[in-house]
mmCIF file with all atom_site columns, C-alpha atoms in Angstrom:
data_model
loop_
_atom_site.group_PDB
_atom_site.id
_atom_site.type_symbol
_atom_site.label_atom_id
_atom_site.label_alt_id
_atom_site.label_comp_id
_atom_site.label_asym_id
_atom_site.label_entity_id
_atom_site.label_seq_id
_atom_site.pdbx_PDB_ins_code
_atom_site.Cartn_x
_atom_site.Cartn_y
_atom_site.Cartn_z
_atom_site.occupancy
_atom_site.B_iso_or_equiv
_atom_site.pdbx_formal_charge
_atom_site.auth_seq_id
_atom_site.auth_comp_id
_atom_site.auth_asym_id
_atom_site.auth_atom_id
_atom_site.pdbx_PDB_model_num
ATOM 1  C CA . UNK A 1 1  ? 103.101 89.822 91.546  1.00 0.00 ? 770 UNK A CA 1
ATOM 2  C CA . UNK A 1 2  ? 104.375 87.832 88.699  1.00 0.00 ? 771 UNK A CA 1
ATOM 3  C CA . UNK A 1 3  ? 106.018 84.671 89.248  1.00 0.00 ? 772 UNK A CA 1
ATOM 4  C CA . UNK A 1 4  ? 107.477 81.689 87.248  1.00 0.00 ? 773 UNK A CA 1
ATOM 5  C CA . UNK A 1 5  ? 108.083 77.884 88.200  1.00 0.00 ? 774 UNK A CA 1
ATOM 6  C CA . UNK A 1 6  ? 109.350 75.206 85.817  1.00 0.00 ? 775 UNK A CA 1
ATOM 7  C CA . UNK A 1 7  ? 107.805 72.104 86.013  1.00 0.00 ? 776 UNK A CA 1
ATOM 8  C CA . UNK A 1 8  ? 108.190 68.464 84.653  1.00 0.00 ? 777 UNK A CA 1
ATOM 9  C CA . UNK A 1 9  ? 104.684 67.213 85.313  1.00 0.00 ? 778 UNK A CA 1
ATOM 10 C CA . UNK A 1 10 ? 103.185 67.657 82.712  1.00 0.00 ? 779 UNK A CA 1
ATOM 11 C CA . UNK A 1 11 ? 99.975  69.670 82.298  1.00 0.00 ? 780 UNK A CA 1
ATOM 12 C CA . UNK A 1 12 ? 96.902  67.707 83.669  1.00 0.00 ? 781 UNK A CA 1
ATOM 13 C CA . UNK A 1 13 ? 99.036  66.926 86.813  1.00 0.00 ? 782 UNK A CA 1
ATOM 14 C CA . UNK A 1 14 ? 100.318 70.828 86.629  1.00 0.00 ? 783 UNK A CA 1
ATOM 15 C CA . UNK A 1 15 ? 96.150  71.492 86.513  1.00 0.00 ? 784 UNK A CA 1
ATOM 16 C CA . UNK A 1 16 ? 95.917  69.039 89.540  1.00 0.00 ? 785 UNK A CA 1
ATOM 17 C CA . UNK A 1 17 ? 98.588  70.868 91.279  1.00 0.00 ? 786 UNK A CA 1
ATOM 18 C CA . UNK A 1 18 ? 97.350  74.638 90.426  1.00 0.00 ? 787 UNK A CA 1
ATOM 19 C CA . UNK A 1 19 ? 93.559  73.517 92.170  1.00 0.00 ? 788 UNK A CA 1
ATOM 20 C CA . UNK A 1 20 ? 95.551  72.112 94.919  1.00 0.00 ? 789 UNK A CA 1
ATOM 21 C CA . UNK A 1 21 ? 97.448  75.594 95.166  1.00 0.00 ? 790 UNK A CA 1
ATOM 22 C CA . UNK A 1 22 ? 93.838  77.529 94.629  1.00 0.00 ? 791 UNK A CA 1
ATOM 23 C CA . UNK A 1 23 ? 91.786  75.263 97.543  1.00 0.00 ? 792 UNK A CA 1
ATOM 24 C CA . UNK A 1 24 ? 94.770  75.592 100.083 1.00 0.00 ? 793 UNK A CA 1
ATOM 25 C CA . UNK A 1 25 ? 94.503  79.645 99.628  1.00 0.00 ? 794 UNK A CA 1
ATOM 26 C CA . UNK A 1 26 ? 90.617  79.348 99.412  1.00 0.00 ? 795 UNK A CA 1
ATOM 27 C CA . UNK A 1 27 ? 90.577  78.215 102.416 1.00 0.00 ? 796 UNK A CA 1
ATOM 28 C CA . UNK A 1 28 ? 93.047  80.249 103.611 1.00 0.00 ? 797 UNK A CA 1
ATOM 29 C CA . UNK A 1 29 ? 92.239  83.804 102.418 1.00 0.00 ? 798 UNK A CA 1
ATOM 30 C CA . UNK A 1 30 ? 89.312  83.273 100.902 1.00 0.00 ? 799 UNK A CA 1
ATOM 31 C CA . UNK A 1 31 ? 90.139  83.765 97.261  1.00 0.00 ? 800 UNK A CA 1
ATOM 32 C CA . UNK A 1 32 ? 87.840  81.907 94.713  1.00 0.00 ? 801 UNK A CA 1
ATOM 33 C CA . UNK A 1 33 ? 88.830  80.562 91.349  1.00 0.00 ? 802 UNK A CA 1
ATOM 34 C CA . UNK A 1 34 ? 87.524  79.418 87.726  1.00 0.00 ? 803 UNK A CA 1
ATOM 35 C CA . UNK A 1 35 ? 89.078  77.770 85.043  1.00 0.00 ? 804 UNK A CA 1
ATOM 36 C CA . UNK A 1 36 ? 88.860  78.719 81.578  1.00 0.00 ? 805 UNK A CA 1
ATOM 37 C CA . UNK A 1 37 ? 90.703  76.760 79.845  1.00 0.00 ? 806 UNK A CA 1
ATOM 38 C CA . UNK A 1 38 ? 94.317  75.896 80.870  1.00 0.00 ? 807 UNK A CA 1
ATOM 39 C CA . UNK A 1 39 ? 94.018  79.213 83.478  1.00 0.00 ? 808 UNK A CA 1
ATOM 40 C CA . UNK A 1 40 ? 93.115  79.534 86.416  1.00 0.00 ? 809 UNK A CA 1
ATOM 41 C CA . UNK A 1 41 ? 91.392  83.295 87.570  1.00 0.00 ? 810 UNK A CA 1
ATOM 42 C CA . UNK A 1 42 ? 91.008  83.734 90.858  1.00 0.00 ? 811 UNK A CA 1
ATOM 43 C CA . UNK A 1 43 ? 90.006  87.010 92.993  1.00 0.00 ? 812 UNK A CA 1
ATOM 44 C CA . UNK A 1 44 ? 88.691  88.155 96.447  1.00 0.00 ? 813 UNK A CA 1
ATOM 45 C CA . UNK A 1 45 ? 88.404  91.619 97.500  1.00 0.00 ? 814 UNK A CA 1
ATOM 46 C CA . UNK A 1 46 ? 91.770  93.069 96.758  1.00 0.00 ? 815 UNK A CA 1
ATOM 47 C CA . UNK A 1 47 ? 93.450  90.792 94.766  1.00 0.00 ? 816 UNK A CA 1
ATOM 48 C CA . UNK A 1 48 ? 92.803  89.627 91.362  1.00 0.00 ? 817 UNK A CA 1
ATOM 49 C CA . UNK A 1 49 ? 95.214  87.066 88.976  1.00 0.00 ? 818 UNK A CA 1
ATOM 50 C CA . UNK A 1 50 ? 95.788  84.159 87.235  1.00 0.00 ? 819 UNK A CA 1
ATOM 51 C CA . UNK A 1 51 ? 97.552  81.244 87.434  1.00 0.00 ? 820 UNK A CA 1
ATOM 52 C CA . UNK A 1 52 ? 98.504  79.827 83.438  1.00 0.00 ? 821 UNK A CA 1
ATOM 53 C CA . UNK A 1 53 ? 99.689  76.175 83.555  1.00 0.00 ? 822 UNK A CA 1
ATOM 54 C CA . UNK A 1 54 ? 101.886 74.874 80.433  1.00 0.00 ? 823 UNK A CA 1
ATOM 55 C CA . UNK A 1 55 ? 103.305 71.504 80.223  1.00 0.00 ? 824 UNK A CA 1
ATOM 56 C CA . UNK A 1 56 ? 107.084 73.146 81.432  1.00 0.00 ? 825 UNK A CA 1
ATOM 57 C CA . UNK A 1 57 ? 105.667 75.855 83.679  1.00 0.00 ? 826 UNK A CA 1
ATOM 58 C CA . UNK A 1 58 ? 102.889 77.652 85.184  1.00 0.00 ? 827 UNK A CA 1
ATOM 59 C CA . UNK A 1 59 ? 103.179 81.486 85.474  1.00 0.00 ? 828 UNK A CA 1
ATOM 60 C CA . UNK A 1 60 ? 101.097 83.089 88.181  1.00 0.00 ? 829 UNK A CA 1
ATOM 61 C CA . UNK A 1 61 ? 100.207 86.991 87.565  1.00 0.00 ? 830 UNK A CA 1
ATOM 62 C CA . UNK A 1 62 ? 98.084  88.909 90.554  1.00 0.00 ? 831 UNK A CA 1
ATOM 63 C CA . UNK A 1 63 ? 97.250  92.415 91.285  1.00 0.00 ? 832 UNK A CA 1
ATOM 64 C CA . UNK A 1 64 ? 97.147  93.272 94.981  1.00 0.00 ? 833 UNK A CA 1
ATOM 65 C CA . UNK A 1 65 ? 95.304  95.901 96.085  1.00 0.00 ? 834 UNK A CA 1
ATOM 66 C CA . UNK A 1 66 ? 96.615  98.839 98.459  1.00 0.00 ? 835 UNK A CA 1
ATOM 67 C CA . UNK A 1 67 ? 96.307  96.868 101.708 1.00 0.00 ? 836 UNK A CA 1
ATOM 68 C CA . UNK A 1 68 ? 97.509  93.710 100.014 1.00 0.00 ? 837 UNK A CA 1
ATOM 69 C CA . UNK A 1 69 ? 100.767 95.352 98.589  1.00 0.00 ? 838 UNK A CA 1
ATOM 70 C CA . UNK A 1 70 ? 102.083 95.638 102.199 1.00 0.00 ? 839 UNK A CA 1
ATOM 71 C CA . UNK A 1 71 ? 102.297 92.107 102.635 1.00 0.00 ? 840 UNK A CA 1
ATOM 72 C CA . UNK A 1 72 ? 103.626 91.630 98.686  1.00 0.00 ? 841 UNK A CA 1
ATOM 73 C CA . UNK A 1 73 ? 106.887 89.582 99.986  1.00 0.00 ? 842 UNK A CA 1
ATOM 74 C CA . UNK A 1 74 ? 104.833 87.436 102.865 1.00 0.00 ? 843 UNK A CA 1
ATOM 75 C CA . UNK A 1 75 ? 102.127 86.473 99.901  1.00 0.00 ? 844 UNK A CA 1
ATOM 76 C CA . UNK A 1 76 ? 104.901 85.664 97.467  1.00 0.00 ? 845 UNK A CA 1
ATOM 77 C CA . UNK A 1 77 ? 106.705 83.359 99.956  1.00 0.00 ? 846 UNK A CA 1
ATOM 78 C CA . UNK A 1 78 ? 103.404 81.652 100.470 1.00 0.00 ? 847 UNK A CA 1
ATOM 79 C CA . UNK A 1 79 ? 102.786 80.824 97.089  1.00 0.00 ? 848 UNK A CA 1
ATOM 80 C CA . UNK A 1 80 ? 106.352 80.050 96.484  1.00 0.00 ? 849 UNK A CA 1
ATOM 81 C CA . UNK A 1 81 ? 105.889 77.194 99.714  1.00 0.00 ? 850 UNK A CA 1
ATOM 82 C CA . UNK A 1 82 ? 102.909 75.554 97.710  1.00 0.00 ? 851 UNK A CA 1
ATOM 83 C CA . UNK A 1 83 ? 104.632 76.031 94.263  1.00 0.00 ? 852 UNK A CA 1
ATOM 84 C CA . UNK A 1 84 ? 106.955 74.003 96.087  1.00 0.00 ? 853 UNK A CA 1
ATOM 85 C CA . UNK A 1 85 ? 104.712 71.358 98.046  1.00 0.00 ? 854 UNK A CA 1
ATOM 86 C CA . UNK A 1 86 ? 102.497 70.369 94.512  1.00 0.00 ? 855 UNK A CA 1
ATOM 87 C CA . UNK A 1 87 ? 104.896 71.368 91.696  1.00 0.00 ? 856 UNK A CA 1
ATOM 88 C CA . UNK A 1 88 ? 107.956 68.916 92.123  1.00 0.00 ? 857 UNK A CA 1
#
């Protein structure tokens, strides 16, 4: 998955908005993150990505695992919803 929003929040509310994005799919799907900097890494048994926030955009990069890839277009409308909810 690679996907790309623009933003004009600027990047400690873009930071705000990518642990918003990370809790909601915590509790979700389980998935765990950790910053390092201005990314955000998170994994769970099949997935693993980041999501880089910028002070115009974050770009979100994940690799889905075999069972995961069947639900590729699902996952990338969820993310897409909270890109949506915490990035406008």
């Amino acid at each position: 998955i690679h996907m790309r929003r623009k933003h004009s929040i600027g990047v400690r509310k873009a930071k705000v908005a990518a642990q918003k994005v990370a809790d909601d799919l915590a509790e979700e799907f389980g998935i765990e993150s950790e910053w390092d900097s201005h990314v955000l890494r998170f994994s769970r048994h099949g997935v693993d990505g980041a999501l880089t926030v910028a002070k115009d955009e974050v770009v979100l990069t994940a690799k889905l695992g075999f069972v995961l890839s069947v639900f590729k277009t699902k996952i990338e409308d969820h993310i897409n919803d909270r890109f949506d909810k915490y990035f406008t």
